[in-house]
Amino acid sequence: MNYLIGIDVGTSATKTVLFDEAGTVVATASCEYPMYQPENGWAEQKPEDWRDAVLATLKTVAEAVENKEEIKGIGLSGQMHGLVMLDEAGQVIRPSIIWCDQRTGKEVEDMLEIMPRERWIEITANPPLTGWTAAKILWVRKNEPEHYKRCRHILLPKDYIRYILTGEFATEVSDASGMQLLDVPKRCWSAEVLNALSIDPALLGTVYESCEVTGTLLPEIAQKTGLTCDVKVVGGAGDNAAAAVGTGIVRDKTAFTTIGTSGVVFAHSSKVSIDPKGRVHTCCCAVPGAWHIMGVTQGAGLSLKWFKDQLCQDYVGKAEEAGKDVYDLINEDVNKIPAGSERLIYLPYLMGERTPHLDPDCRGVFFGLSAIHTKAHMLRAVMEGVSYSLCDCNQILKEMGVEVTQMMACGGGGKSPNWRQMLADLYNCTVKTVKQSEGPALGAAILAGVGCGIYPSVEEACDAIIREENSTEPIKETVKTYRAYHEVYQSLYRSLKEDYKKLAKL
């Protein structure tokens, strides 16, 4: 029997899963770590925390296989856009500025002065963005010149893990697409962009396709984890590109919605399709020679977790007493509240917003609060607000002519029947789930299997492994209800846009 490992370096935790070649979970382990917010709108993590989590979880899952030579490959997935800077000795220089950090507004303005917005979109398939890596590099160079001067290697989060495992400085096309340094149509570093930003290309790793082998385990890592030095590490993919593989979204007309810390609507495309307005992101996907179009809601599952952590200690206590998941109790109460939360609307802009506003200054809002509203109303409003934002993403894909006949739901939020029903009603289409729940980790393992020669292609691997499970149909009357609420939701941002800017300056 052959075995494969998928590692997903997430924002809240690293999850490492061991699969057999049929895609069945053999062992799983996870390890949490903190996120730091030194200032409002900032977000950082320590790469060393990711390293420790990966090594610990790798060792745990490897113990499930007696003959370690049967473990053939490792695929990497993880949060995108994070900036990891290493010195000449390969040591971390400063905490990683991660994907949801919004400190780089001035650097985005600088980028637009250096090169017209239209040219950025032509090359990188996206306008300059605050959360993406290029602006973060410029921020460090401007604000922490001593750190930039020491820097010899720039990596993304999962690619720092690749370096730890293999000693190789490398990335792959899907994750590199989110750095704003890649020529996305040509799938290579852009000499024009690097020259315009005065970034030495020697700082960047080699770019691979997602299923290509990038190295094998270092002897000291093999010893620490119990694996062999023959284990191959493939390119892997950014979290959403890996989740697409893990849910079978590897052909045209297929898409998924994921609700994790952030929320994403992701559609596969065999050709480059770029929104000239820059509202959604086009990136290389994990299938060689293909791309994806992606709309992103910054504060999706983050919104519900924030509300739970700050205001739902009663639910936490009840869940502990009953031995239940706190989110199951929350969903039970949310299900009792009618669609629209009795005229209560939530804007999920806790960390600014990407699609469709590209606005780092907007912030969360409850609109329409009255004395009839309970905590359950607010919880449902949070879930609906995230769904309205994801509906914004889906509408833009339709505007671009992207035809979707199959929408899958995944991520932690995708497990909620309430959230799936909201999405089905707002999209006005069937929303399905797959039996396999490991998403990015499974996708990364499938890519490893292709790289190791166990599967002939990504598409054929998905055909053999992925199976549908649940199907949620839209409810005709609720479709009408949400259409009216969504219009109000959209108008609220327009009304508050200038006030957000004023607030940011206080």
Coordinates of C-alpha atoms in Angstrom, one line a residue:
M1 CA 0.0 0.0 0.0
N2 CA 1.2 3.5 -0.8
Y3 CA 0.5 6.4 1.5
L4 CA 0.5 10.2 1.0
I5 CA 0.6 13.1 3.4
G6 CA -1.2 16.5 3.0
I7 CA -0.1 19.4 5.2
D8 CA -2.3 22.4 5.5
V9 CA -0.6 25.4 7.2
G10 CA -3.7 27.4 8.2
T11 CA -4.2 30.6 10.0
S12 CA -5.5 29.1 13.2
A13 CA -3.8 25.7 13.1
T14 CA -1.7 23.3 11.0
K15 CA -3.5 20.1 10.0
T16 CA -1.5 17.1 8.8
V17 CA -3.4 14.2 7.3
L18 CA -2.1 10.8 6.2
F19 CA -4.1 9.1 3.3
D20 CA -3.9 5.8 1.6
E21 CA -3.8 6.0 -2.2
A22 CA -7.6 5.6 -2.4
G23 CA -7.9 8.9 -0.5
T24 CA -9.0 7.3 2.8
V25 CA -7.9 9.1 6.0
V26 CA -5.5 6.9 7.9
A27 CA -4.4 9.4 10.6
T28 CA -4.7 13.1 11.3
A29 CA -3.1 15.5 13.7
S30 CA -3.4 19.3 14.2
C31 CA -1.7 21.9 16.2
E32 CA -3.0 25.4 16.9
Y33 CA -1.0 28.7 17.3
P34 CA -1.8 32.3 17.9
M35 CA -2.2 35.3 15.6
Y36 CA -0.8 38.6 16.8
Q37 CA -2.4 42.0 16.0
P38 CA 0.2 44.7 17.1
E39 CA -2.1 47.5 15.8
N40 CA -5.6 47.8 14.4
G41 CA -5.7 46.2 11.0
W42 CA -2.4 44.4 11.4
A43 CA -2.0 40.6 11.5
E44 CA 1.2 38.6 12.1
Q45 CA 2.3 35.0 13.0
K46 CA 5.6 33.4 13.9
P47 CA 6.9 31.1 11.1
E48 CA 8.6 29.1 13.9
D49 CA 5.1 28.2 15.2
W50 CA 4.2 26.8 11.8
R51 CA 7.5 24.8 11.7
D52 CA 7.0 23.3 15.2
A53 CA 3.4 22.4 14.4
V54 CA 4.3 20.7 11.1
L55 CA 7.2 18.6 12.6
A56 CA 5.0 17.6 15.6
T57 CA 2.0 16.6 13.4
L58 CA 4.2 14.8 10.8
K59 CA 5.7 12.7 13.5
T60 CA 2.2 11.8 14.9
V61 CA 0.7 10.7 11.6
A62 CA 3.8 8.8 10.5
E63 CA 3.4 6.5 13.5
A64 CA 0.2 5.1 11.9
V65 CA 2.3 3.3 9.2
E66 CA 4.6 0.5 10.3
N67 CA 6.7 0.4 7.1
K68 CA 7.7 4.0 6.6
E69 CA 9.0 3.3 3.1
E70 CA 5.3 3.0 2.0
I71 CA 4.9 6.8 2.7
K72 CA 5.8 8.1 -0.7
G73 CA 5.1 11.8 -0.8
I74 CA 4.1 15.1 0.9
G75 CA 2.0 17.8 -0.5
L76 CA 1.9 21.3 1.0
S77 CA -1.0 23.7 1.3
G78 CA -1.4 26.8 3.3
Q79 CA -2.6 30.4 3.8
M80 CA -1.6 32.6 0.9
H81 CA 0.1 36.0 0.6
G82 CA 2.1 35.9 3.9
L83 CA 5.6 37.4 3.9
V84 CA 8.4 35.2 5.3
M85 CA 11.8 36.8 5.3
L86 CA 15.0 34.7 6.0
D87 CA 18.6 35.9 6.4
E88 CA 21.7 34.4 4.9
A89 CA 21.7 31.6 7.5
G90 CA 18.0 30.7 6.7
Q91 CA 16.8 32.2 10.0
V92 CA 13.5 34.1 10.3
I93 CA 14.1 37.8 10.4
R94 CA 10.7 39.1 11.6
P95 CA 7.2 37.7 12.2
S96 CA 5.3 36.9 9.0
I97 CA 2.9 39.6 7.9
I98 CA -0.1 37.4 6.9
W99 CA -2.9 37.5 4.4
C100 CA -5.4 39.5 6.3
D101 CA -3.0 42.3 7.3
Q102 CA -4.2 45.7 6.0
R103 CA -1.3 48.0 6.9
T104 CA 0.0 48.5 3.3
G105 CA -2.5 51.1 1.9
K106 CA 0.3 53.6 1.2
E107 CA 2.4 51.0 -0.5
V108 CA -0.5 50.1 -2.8
E109 CA -0.6 53.8 -3.8
D110 CA 3.1 53.7 -4.4
M111 CA 2.7 50.7 -6.7
L112 CA 0.0 52.5 -8.7
E113 CA 2.4 55.4 -9.2
I114 CA 5.1 53.1 -10.3
M115 CA 2.9 51.3 -12.9
P116 CA -0.6 52.0 -14.2
R117 CA -3.4 49.9 -12.6
E118 CA -4.2 48.4 -16.1
R119 CA -0.7 47.1 -16.5
W120 CA -0.7 45.5 -13.1
I121 CA -3.9 43.6 -14.1
E122 CA -2.4 42.6 -17.5
I123 CA 0.7 41.1 -15.9
T124 CA -0.4 39.9 -12.4
A125 CA -4.1 39.5 -13.3
N126 CA -5.0 41.7 -10.3
P127 CA -4.6 45.3 -9.2
P128 CA -2.2 46.1 -6.4
L129 CA -3.8 44.7 -3.2
T130 CA -3.0 45.5 0.5
G131 CA -3.2 41.9 1.6
W132 CA -0.8 40.6 -1.1
T133 CA 2.9 40.0 -0.7
A134 CA 4.5 42.6 -2.9
A135 CA 3.0 45.5 -0.9
K136 CA 4.3 43.9 2.3
I137 CA 7.8 43.7 0.9
L138 CA 7.7 47.4 0.1
W139 CA 6.3 48.2 3.6
V140 CA 9.2 46.3 5.3
R141 CA 11.7 48.0 3.0
K142 CA 10.3 51.4 3.9
N143 CA 9.6 51.0 7.6
E144 CA 12.1 48.3 8.7
P145 CA 15.1 48.9 6.4
E146 CA 17.4 47.0 8.8
H147 CA 15.3 43.9 8.3
Y148 CA 15.1 44.3 4.5
K149 CA 18.9 44.7 4.3
R150 CA 19.4 41.3 6.1
C151 CA 16.9 39.6 3.8
R152 CA 18.2 36.9 1.5
H153 CA 15.1 34.8 0.9
I154 CA 11.4 35.7 0.5
L155 CA 9.0 32.8 0.9
L156 CA 5.3 32.2 1.4
P157 CA 4.1 30.3 4.5
K158 CA 3.9 26.8 3.0
D159 CA 7.1 27.4 1.1
Y160 CA 8.9 28.2 4.4
I161 CA 7.8 24.7 5.5
R162 CA 9.2 23.3 2.2
Y163 CA 12.5 24.9 3.1
I164 CA 12.4 23.4 6.6
L165 CA 11.6 19.9 5.2
T166 CA 13.9 19.9 2.1
G167 CA 16.3 22.8 2.3
E168 CA 15.0 24.0 -1.0
F169 CA 13.9 27.6 -1.8
A170 CA 10.9 27.1 -4.1
T171 CA 7.3 27.9 -4.6
E172 CA 4.6 26.9 -7.2
V173 CA 2.3 28.8 -9.5
S174 CA -0.9 28.9 -7.5
D175 CA 0.5 30.4 -4.3
A176 CA 3.0 32.6 -6.2
S177 CA 0.1 34.1 -8.1
G178 CA -0.9 35.8 -4.9
M179 CA 2.4 37.6 -4.4
Q180 CA 1.8 40.2 -7.2
L181 CA 5.2 39.3 -8.6
L182 CA 4.2 36.5 -11.0
D183 CA 3.3 36.9 -14.7
V184 CA 0.1 34.9 -14.2
P185 CA -0.7 34.3 -17.9
K186 CA 2.9 33.1 -18.5
R187 CA 3.3 31.3 -15.1
C188 CA 6.7 32.7 -14.3
W189 CA 8.2 35.6 -12.3
S190 CA 7.7 38.9 -14.0
A191 CA 11.0 40.6 -14.8
E192 CA 9.0 43.8 -15.6
V193 CA 7.3 43.9 -12.1
L194 CA 10.5 43.0 -10.2
N195 CA 12.5 45.6 -12.0
A196 CA 9.7 48.2 -11.4
L197 CA 9.7 47.5 -7.7
S198 CA 13.5 47.1 -7.5
I199 CA 13.2 43.6 -6.0
D200 CA 16.1 41.3 -6.6
P201 CA 14.8 38.1 -8.3
A202 CA 17.5 36.2 -6.4
L203 CA 15.4 36.7 -3.3
L204 CA 12.6 34.5 -4.8
G205 CA 12.5 30.7 -5.0
T206 CA 12.2 28.6 -8.2
V207 CA 8.6 28.3 -9.5
Y208 CA 7.2 24.9 -10.1
E209 CA 3.8 23.5 -11.2
S210 CA 1.8 22.3 -8.3
C211 CA 2.3 18.5 -8.9
E212 CA 6.0 18.7 -9.6
V213 CA 8.6 17.3 -7.2
T214 CA 10.6 20.1 -5.5
G215 CA 12.8 18.0 -3.2
T216 CA 13.1 15.2 -0.7
L217 CA 13.3 15.2 3.1
L218 CA 16.5 16.3 4.7
P219 CA 18.1 13.5 6.9
E220 CA 17.6 15.5 10.1
I221 CA 13.9 16.0 9.3
A222 CA 13.5 12.3 8.4
Q223 CA 15.0 11.4 11.8
K224 CA 12.8 13.9 13.7
T225 CA 9.6 12.7 12.0
G226 CA 10.2 9.0 11.6
L227 CA 9.9 9.3 7.8
T228 CA 12.5 8.3 5.2
C229 CA 14.8 10.6 3.2
D230 CA 13.1 9.2 0.0
V231 CA 9.8 11.0 0.7
K232 CA 9.1 13.4 -2.1
V233 CA 7.8 16.9 -1.5
V234 CA 5.8 18.4 -4.4
G235 CA 4.9 22.0 -5.2
G236 CA 1.5 21.8 -3.5
A237 CA -0.8 24.7 -3.7
G238 CA -2.3 27.7 -1.9
D239 CA -5.1 26.8 0.4
N240 CA -7.9 27.5 -2.0
A241 CA -6.2 25.9 -5.0
A242 CA -5.6 22.8 -2.9
A243 CA -9.2 22.8 -1.6
A244 CA -10.3 22.9 -5.3
V245 CA -8.4 19.7 -5.9
G246 CA -9.7 18.2 -2.7
T247 CA -13.3 18.8 -3.7
G248 CA -12.9 17.8 -7.4
I249 CA -13.1 21.3 -8.9
V250 CA -10.6 20.6 -11.6
R251 CA -12.6 21.2 -14.8
D252 CA -14.5 24.0 -16.5
K253 CA -18.1 24.8 -15.2
T254 CA -17.2 23.6 -11.7
A255 CA -16.8 25.9 -8.6
F256 CA -16.8 25.8 -4.8
T257 CA -17.6 28.1 -1.9
T258 CA -15.5 27.7 1.1
I259 CA -16.1 29.3 4.5
G260 CA -13.0 29.2 6.6
T261 CA -11.4 32.1 8.4
S262 CA -11.9 33.9 5.1
G263 CA -14.6 33.0 2.5
V264 CA -14.0 32.2 -1.1
V265 CA -16.0 31.6 -4.3
F266 CA -13.6 29.7 -6.7
A267 CA -14.2 28.8 -10.3
H268 CA -12.0 26.6 -12.5
S269 CA -11.0 27.9 -16.0
S270 CA -9.0 26.3 -18.7
K271 CA -8.2 29.8 -20.1
V272 CA -7.0 33.1 -18.5
S273 CA -10.1 35.2 -17.7
I274 CA -9.3 38.6 -16.0
D275 CA -11.8 41.0 -14.5
P276 CA -10.7 44.4 -15.9
K277 CA -12.1 46.1 -12.7
G278 CA -10.0 43.9 -10.5
R279 CA -12.8 42.9 -8.2
V280 CA -12.0 39.2 -8.3
H281 CA -8.6 37.5 -8.4
T282 CA -7.3 35.4 -11.3
C283 CA -4.5 33.0 -10.4
C284 CA -2.8 29.9 -11.8
C285 CA -4.5 26.9 -10.4
A286 CA -3.1 23.6 -9.2
V287 CA -4.0 21.8 -12.5
P288 CA -1.1 22.4 -14.9
G289 CA -2.0 24.8 -17.7
A290 CA -5.2 26.0 -16.1
W291 CA -6.3 29.0 -14.0
H292 CA -9.0 29.9 -11.4
I293 CA -11.1 33.0 -10.7
M294 CA -11.6 33.7 -7.1
G295 CA -13.7 36.2 -5.0
V296 CA -12.6 36.6 -1.4
T297 CA -14.5 37.7 1.7
Q298 CA -12.0 38.6 4.4
G299 CA -14.0 38.0 7.5
A300 CA -16.1 34.9 6.8
G301 CA -15.7 32.2 9.5
L302 CA -13.7 34.8 11.3
S303 CA -16.9 36.8 11.9
L304 CA -18.7 33.9 13.5
K305 CA -15.6 33.0 15.6
W306 CA -15.2 36.6 16.7
F307 CA -18.8 36.8 17.8
K308 CA -18.6 33.4 19.5
D309 CA -15.4 34.3 21.4
Q310 CA -16.6 37.7 22.5
L311 CA -20.3 37.3 23.2
C312 CA -21.2 33.6 23.4
Q313 CA -19.6 32.3 26.6
D314 CA -23.0 30.9 27.5
Y315 CA -23.0 28.7 24.4
V316 CA -19.4 27.6 25.2
G317 CA -20.4 26.6 28.7
K318 CA -23.5 24.7 27.5
A319 CA -21.5 22.9 24.9
E320 CA -18.9 21.8 27.4
E321 CA -21.6 20.5 29.8
A322 CA -23.4 18.6 27.0
G323 CA -20.2 17.3 25.4
K324 CA -21.2 19.0 22.1
D325 CA -19.5 21.3 19.6
V326 CA -20.4 24.9 20.4
Y327 CA -21.1 25.6 16.7
D328 CA -23.8 22.8 16.7
L329 CA -25.6 24.6 19.5
I330 CA -25.3 27.9 17.7
N331 CA -26.7 26.4 14.5
E332 CA -29.7 24.9 16.4
D333 CA -30.7 28.4 17.6
V334 CA -29.9 30.1 14.3
N335 CA -32.3 27.6 12.6
K336 CA -35.1 29.0 14.8
I337 CA -34.7 32.5 13.4
P338 CA -36.4 33.4 10.0
A339 CA -34.5 34.4 6.9
G340 CA -33.5 38.0 7.1
S341 CA -33.1 37.9 10.9
E342 CA -36.1 40.1 11.3
R343 CA -34.6 43.1 9.5
L344 CA -31.1 42.8 11.0
I345 CA -28.1 42.9 8.6
Y346 CA -24.4 42.4 9.4
L347 CA -21.5 43.7 7.3
P348 CA -18.6 41.2 7.7
Y349 CA -15.7 43.7 7.3
L350 CA -13.8 43.0 10.5
M351 CA -10.5 43.0 8.5
G352 CA -11.4 45.3 5.7
E353 CA -12.7 43.7 2.5
R354 CA -11.4 42.4 -0.8
T355 CA -14.2 41.4 -3.1
P356 CA -15.8 43.5 -4.4
H357 CA -14.7 46.6 -2.6
L358 CA -10.9 46.3 -2.3
D359 CA -11.2 48.6 0.8
P360 CA -8.8 48.1 3.8
D361 CA -10.7 50.8 5.8
C362 CA -14.2 49.3 5.9
R363 CA -15.2 47.7 9.2
G364 CA -18.0 45.5 10.6
V365 CA -21.5 46.8 11.2
F366 CA -24.8 45.6 12.6
F367 CA -27.6 47.5 10.9
G368 CA -31.2 47.5 12.0
L369 CA -30.8 46.5 15.7
S370 CA -34.0 46.8 17.7
A371 CA -35.2 45.6 21.1
I372 CA -36.8 42.4 19.6
H373 CA -33.4 41.1 18.5
T374 CA -31.7 38.3 20.5
K375 CA -28.3 36.8 20.4
A376 CA -29.7 34.2 18.1
H377 CA -30.8 36.9 15.7
M378 CA -27.3 38.4 15.7
L379 CA -25.7 35.0 15.1
R380 CA -28.0 34.4 12.1
A381 CA -27.3 37.9 10.8
V382 CA -23.6 37.2 11.0
M383 CA -24.0 34.1 8.9
E384 CA -26.3 35.9 6.5
G385 CA -23.9 38.8 6.2
V386 CA -21.1 36.5 5.2
S387 CA -23.4 34.8 2.7
Y388 CA -24.4 38.2 1.2
S389 CA -20.7 38.9 0.7
L390 CA -20.1 35.6 -1.0
C391 CA -23.1 36.3 -3.2
D392 CA -21.3 39.5 -4.3
C393 CA -18.4 37.3 -5.4
N394 CA -20.6 34.9 -7.3
Q395 CA -22.4 37.7 -9.1
I396 CA -19.1 39.0 -10.5
L397 CA -18.2 35.6 -11.9
K398 CA -21.6 35.6 -13.7
E399 CA -20.9 39.1 -15.1
M400 CA -17.6 37.8 -16.5
G401 CA -19.4 35.0 -18.3
V402 CA -18.1 32.2 -16.1
E403 CA -20.7 29.5 -16.3
V404 CA -21.0 27.3 -13.2
T405 CA -23.1 24.1 -13.3
Q406 CA -21.7 22.6 -10.1
M407 CA -21.2 24.5 -6.9
M408 CA -19.6 22.6 -3.9
A409 CA -19.4 23.8 -0.3
C410 CA -16.4 23.2 1.8
G411 CA -14.5 24.5 4.8
G412 CA -15.7 24.6 8.4
G413 CA -18.7 26.7 7.5
G414 CA -19.6 24.3 4.7
K415 CA -20.5 21.7 7.3
S416 CA -23.4 23.9 8.5
P417 CA -26.7 23.0 6.9
N418 CA -27.9 26.6 7.7
W419 CA -25.0 28.2 5.9
R420 CA -25.4 25.8 2.9
Q421 CA -29.1 26.7 2.7
M422 CA -28.3 30.4 2.8
L423 CA -25.8 30.0 -0.1
A424 CA -28.3 27.9 -2.1
D425 CA -31.0 30.6 -1.7
L426 CA -28.7 33.5 -2.5
Y427 CA -27.0 31.8 -5.5
N428 CA -30.4 30.3 -6.5
C429 CA -28.7 27.0 -7.4
T430 CA -28.0 23.6 -5.9
V431 CA -25.1 23.5 -3.4
K432 CA -23.4 20.1 -2.8
T433 CA -20.8 18.7 -0.5
V434 CA -18.3 15.9 -0.9
K435 CA -17.8 12.9 1.4
Q436 CA -14.2 13.8 1.8
S437 CA -13.9 16.6 4.4
E438 CA -10.2 17.2 4.4
G439 CA -10.2 19.8 1.6
P440 CA -6.8 21.4 1.2
A441 CA -4.9 18.6 2.9
L442 CA -6.5 16.0 0.6
G443 CA -5.8 18.3 -2.4
A444 CA -2.2 18.6 -1.4
A445 CA -1.9 14.8 -1.0
I446 CA -3.5 14.2 -4.4
L447 CA -0.9 16.6 -5.9
A448 CA 1.8 14.6 -4.1
G449 CA 0.4 11.4 -5.6
V450 CA 0.6 12.8 -9.1
G451 CA 4.2 13.9 -8.5
C452 CA 5.1 10.4 -7.2
G453 CA 3.5 8.7 -10.2
I454 CA 0.7 7.1 -8.2
Y455 CA -1.9 8.9 -10.3
P456 CA -1.6 9.8 -14.0
S457 CA -3.1 13.3 -13.6
V458 CA -4.8 15.6 -11.2
E459 CA -8.2 15.2 -13.0
E460 CA -8.0 11.4 -13.1
A461 CA -7.0 11.3 -9.4
C462 CA -10.1 13.4 -8.5
D463 CA -12.3 11.1 -10.6
A464 CA -11.1 8.1 -8.7
I465 CA -11.2 9.6 -5.2
I466 CA -13.9 12.4 -4.8
R467 CA -17.5 11.4 -4.1
E468 CA -20.5 13.7 -3.6
E469 CA -22.5 13.5 -0.3
N470 CA -25.2 16.2 0.5
S471 CA -27.2 18.3 -1.8
T472 CA -29.1 21.5 -0.8
E473 CA -31.8 23.0 -3.1
P474 CA -32.8 26.6 -3.0
I475 CA -36.2 27.5 -1.4
K476 CA -38.2 29.6 -3.8
E477 CA -39.7 32.0 -1.3
T478 CA -36.5 32.4 0.6
V479 CA -34.7 33.3 -2.7
K480 CA -37.0 36.3 -3.0
T481 CA -36.5 37.3 0.6
Y482 CA -32.8 37.2 0.4
R483 CA -32.8 39.1 -2.9
A484 CA -34.4 42.1 -1.2
Y485 CA -32.1 41.9 1.8
H486 CA -29.0 41.6 -0.4
E487 CA -30.0 44.9 -2.2
V488 CA -30.0 46.6 1.2
Y489 CA -26.8 45.0 2.2
Q490 CA -25.1 46.2 -1.0
S491 CA -26.4 49.8 -0.5
L492 CA -25.0 50.0 3.0
Y493 CA -21.4 49.9 1.9
R494 CA -22.0 52.7 -0.6
S495 CA -23.6 54.8 2.1
L496 CA -20.8 54.2 4.6
K497 CA -17.8 54.3 2.2
E498 CA -16.7 57.8 3.0
D499 CA -17.4 57.5 6.7
Y500 CA -15.1 54.5 6.8
K501 CA -12.3 56.7 5.4
K502 CA -13.0 59.4 8.0
L503 CA -13.0 56.8 10.8
A504 CA -9.6 55.4 9.6
K505 CA -8.1 58.8 9.9
L506 CA -9.2 59.4 13.5

